mmCIF file of C-alpha atoms in Angstrom:
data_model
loop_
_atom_site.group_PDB
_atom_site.id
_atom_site.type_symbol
_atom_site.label_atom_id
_atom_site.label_comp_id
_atom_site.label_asym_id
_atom_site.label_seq_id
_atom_site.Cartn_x
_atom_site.Cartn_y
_atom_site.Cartn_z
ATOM 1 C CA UNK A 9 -90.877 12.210 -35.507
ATOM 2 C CA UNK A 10 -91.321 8.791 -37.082
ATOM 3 C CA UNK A 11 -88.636 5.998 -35.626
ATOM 4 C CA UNK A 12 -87.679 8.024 -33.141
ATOM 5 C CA UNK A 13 -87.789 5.602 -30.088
ATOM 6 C CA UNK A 14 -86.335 7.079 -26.274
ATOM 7 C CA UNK A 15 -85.309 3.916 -24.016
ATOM 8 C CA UNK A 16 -84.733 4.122 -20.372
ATOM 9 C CA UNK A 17 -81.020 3.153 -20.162
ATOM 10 C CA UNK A 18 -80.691 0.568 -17.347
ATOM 11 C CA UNK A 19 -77.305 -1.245 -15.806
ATOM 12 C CA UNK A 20 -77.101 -3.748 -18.602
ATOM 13 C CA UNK A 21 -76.660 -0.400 -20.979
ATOM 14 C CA UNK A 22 -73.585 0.688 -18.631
ATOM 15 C CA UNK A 23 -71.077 0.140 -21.391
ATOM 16 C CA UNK A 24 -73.306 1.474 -24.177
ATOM 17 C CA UNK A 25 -73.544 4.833 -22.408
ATOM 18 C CA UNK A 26 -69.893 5.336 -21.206
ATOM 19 C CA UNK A 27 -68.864 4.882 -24.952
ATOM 20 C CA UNK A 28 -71.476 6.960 -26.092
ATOM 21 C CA UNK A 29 -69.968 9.317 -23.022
ATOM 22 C CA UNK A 30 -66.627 9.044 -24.365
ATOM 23 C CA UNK A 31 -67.463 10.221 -27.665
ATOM 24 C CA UNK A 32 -69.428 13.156 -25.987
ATOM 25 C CA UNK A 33 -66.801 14.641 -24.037
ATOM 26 C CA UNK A 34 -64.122 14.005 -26.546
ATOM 27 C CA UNK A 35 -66.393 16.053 -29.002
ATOM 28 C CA UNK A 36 -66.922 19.019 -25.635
ATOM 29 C CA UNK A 37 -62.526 19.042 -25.370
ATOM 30 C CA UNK A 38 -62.457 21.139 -28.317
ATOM 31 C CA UNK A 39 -63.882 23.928 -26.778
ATOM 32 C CA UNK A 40 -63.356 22.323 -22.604
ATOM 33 C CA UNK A 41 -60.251 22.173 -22.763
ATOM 34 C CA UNK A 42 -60.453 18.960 -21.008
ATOM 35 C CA UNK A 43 -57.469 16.909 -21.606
ATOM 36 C CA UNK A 44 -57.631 13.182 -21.818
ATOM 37 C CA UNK A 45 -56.539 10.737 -19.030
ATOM 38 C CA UNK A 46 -53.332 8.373 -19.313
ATOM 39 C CA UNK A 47 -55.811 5.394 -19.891
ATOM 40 C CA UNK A 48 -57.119 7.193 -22.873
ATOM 41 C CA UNK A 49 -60.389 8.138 -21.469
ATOM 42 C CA UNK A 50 -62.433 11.825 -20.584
ATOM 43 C CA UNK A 51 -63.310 12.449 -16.679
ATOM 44 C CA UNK A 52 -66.177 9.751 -17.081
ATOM 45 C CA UNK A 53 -65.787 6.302 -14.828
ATOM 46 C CA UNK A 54 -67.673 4.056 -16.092
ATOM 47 C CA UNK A 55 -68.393 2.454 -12.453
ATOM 48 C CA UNK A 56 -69.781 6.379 -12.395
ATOM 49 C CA UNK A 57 -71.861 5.861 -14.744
ATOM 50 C CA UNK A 58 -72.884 2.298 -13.669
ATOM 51 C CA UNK A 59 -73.858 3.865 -10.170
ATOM 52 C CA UNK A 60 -75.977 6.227 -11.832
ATOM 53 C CA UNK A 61 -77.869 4.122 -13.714
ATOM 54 C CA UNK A 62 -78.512 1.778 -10.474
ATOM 55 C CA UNK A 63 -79.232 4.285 -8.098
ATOM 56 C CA UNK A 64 -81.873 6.634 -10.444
ATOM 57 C CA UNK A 65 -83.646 4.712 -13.131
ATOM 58 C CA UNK A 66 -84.485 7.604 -14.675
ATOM 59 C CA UNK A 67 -81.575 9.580 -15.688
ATOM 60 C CA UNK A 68 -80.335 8.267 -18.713
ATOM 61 C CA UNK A 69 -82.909 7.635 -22.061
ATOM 62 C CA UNK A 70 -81.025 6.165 -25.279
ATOM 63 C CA UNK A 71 -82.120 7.373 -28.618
ATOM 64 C CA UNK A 72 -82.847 5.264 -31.393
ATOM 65 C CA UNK A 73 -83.629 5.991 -34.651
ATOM 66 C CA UNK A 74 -84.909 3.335 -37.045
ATOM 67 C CA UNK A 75 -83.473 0.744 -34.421
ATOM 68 C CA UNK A 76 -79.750 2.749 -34.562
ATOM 69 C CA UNK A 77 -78.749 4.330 -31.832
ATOM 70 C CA UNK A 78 -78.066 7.966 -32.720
ATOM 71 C CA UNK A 79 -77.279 9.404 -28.864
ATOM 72 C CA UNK A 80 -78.446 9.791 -25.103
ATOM 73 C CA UNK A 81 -79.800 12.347 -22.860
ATOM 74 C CA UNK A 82 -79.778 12.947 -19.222
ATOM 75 C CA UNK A 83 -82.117 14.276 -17.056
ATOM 76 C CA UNK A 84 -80.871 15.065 -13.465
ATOM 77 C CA UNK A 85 -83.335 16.963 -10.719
ATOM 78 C CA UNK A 86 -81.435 20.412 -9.504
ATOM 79 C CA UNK A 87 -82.494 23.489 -6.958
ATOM 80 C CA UNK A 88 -83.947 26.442 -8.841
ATOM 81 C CA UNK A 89 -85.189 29.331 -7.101
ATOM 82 C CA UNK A 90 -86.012 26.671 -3.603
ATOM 83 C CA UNK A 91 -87.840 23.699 -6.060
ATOM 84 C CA UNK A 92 -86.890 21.037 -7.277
ATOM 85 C CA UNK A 93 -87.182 20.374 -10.969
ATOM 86 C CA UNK A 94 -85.648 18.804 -13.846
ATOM 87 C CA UNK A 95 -83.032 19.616 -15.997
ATOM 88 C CA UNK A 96 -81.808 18.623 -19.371
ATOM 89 C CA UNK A 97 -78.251 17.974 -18.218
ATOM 90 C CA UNK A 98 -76.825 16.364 -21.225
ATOM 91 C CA UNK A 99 -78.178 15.540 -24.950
ATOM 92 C CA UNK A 100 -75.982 14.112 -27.479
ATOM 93 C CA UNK A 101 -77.099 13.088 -30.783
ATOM 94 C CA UNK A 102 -74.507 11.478 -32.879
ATOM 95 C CA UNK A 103 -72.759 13.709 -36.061
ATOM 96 C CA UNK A 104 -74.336 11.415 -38.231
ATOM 97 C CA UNK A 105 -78.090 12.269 -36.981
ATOM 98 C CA UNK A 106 -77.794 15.425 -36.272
ATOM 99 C CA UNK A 107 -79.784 17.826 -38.431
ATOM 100 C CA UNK A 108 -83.142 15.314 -38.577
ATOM 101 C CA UNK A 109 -84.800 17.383 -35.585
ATOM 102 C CA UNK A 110 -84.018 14.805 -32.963
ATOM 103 C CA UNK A 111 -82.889 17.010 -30.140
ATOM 104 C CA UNK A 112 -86.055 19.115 -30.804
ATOM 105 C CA UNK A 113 -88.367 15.761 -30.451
ATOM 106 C CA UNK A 114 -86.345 14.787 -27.539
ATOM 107 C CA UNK A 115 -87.205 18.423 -25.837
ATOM 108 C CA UNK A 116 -90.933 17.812 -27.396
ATOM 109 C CA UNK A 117 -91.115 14.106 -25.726
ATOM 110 C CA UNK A 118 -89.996 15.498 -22.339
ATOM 111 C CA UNK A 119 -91.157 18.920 -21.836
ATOM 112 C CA UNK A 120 -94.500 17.924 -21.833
ATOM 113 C CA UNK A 121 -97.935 19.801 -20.554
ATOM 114 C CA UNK A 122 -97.904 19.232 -16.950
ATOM 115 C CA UNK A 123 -94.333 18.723 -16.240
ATOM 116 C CA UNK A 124 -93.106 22.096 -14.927
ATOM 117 C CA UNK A 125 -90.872 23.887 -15.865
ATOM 118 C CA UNK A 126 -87.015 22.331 -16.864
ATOM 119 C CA UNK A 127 -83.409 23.528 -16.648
ATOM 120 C CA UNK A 128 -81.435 23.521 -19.823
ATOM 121 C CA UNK A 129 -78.210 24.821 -19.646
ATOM 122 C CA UNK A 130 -75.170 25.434 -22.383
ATOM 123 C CA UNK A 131 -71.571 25.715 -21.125
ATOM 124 C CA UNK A 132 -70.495 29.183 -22.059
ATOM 125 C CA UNK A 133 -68.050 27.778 -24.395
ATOM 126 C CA UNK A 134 -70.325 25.304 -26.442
ATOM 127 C CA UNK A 135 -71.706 28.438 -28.735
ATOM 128 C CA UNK A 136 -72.950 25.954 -31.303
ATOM 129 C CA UNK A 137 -75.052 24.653 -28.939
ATOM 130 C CA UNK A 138 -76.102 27.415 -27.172
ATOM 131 C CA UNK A 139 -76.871 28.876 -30.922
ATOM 132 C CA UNK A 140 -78.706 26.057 -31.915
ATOM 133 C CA UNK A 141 -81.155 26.185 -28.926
ATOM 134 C CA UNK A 142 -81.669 30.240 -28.978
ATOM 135 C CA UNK A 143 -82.789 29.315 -32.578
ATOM 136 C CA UNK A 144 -85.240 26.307 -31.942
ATOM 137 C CA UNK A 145 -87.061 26.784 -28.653
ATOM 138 C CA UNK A 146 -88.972 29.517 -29.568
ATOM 139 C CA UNK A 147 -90.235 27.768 -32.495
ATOM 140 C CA UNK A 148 -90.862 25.112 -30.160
ATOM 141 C CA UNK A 149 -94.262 26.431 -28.471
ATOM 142 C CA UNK A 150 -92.577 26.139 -25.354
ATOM 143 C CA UNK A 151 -92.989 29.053 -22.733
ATOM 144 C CA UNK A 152 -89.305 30.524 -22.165
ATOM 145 C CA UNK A 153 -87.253 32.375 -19.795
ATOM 146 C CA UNK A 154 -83.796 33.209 -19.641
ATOM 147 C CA UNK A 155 -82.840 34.061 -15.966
ATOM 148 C CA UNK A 156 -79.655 36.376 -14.800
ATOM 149 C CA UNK A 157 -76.601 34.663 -15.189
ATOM 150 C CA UNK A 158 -73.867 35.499 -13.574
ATOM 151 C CA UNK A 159 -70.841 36.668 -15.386
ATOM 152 C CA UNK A 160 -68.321 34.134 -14.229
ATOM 153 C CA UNK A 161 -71.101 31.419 -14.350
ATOM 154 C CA UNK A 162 -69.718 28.607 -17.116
ATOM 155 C CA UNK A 163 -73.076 28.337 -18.714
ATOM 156 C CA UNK A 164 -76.145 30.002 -20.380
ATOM 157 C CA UNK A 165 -79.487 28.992 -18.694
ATOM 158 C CA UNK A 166 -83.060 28.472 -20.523
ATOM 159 C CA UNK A 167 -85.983 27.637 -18.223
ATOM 160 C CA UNK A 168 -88.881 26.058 -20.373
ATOM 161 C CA UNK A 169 -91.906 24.625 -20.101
ATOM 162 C CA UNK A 170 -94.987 23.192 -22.302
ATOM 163 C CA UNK A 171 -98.330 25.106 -21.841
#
């Protein structure tokens, strides 16, 4: 995708990201049920967030399109069947962008040949977005698998990988 440009988010981006944060879990309350804190903000510190950005340099990409920013993703490292390997914790494209195929180059940028296989997981809840990727990864090329989920687990799990 042309003018599509991921950015490693670093400390100096701390403030960027918790408002783009914000605006993520706000979005998530309709169907969390999360309620918003007396100061008017979701269950995201932003000295959280600063911490995270310090301590792995790696976890947080901003996306840009045409030089706007349009959303995030996060990539954490979790334990699947005794590895290691990454997952696609969060990716938030902003209402404006959405529908341009961004979170499907963001998946395409990422999951590349060579990189294993990756964790992405829906909250049970979030059926739009657990729609939207049952839709798009198999027209993705990407090798999928769908492992047992337990029945009072809060999410859907995909395991993917590029061939």
């Amino acid at each position: 995708m042309r003018g599509l440009t991921l950015s490693a988010a670093s400390v100096a981006d701390t403030d960027v990201l918790h408002r783009l944060l914000q605006l993520y879990y706000f979005e998530a309350s309709a169907w969390s049920g999360e309620q918003i804190a007396p100061d008017g903000t979701y269950d995201c510190a932003r000295a959280d967030v600063e911490a995270n950005l310090r301590e792995t340099p790696t976890w947080a990409q901003l996306l840009w399109l045409d030089g706007v920013l349009c959303g995030f993703v996060l990539v954490d490292e979790v334990e699947h069947e005794g590895h290691r390997i990454p997952e696609l914790a969060d990716l938030f494209v902003l209402p404006t962008h959405r529908g341009k195929g961004i979170a499907r180059e963001v998946v395409a940028r990422l999951v590349v040949p060579g990189s294993g296989r990756w964790l992405l997981a829906t909250f049970r809840n979030d059926t739009a977005a657990h729609a939207f990727w049952r839709r798009n990864l198999p027209k993705m090329g990407l090798t999928i698998e769908t492992p047992a989920t337990p029945d009072d687990s809060d999410f859907h799990f995909f395991l993917i990988s590029a061939a």
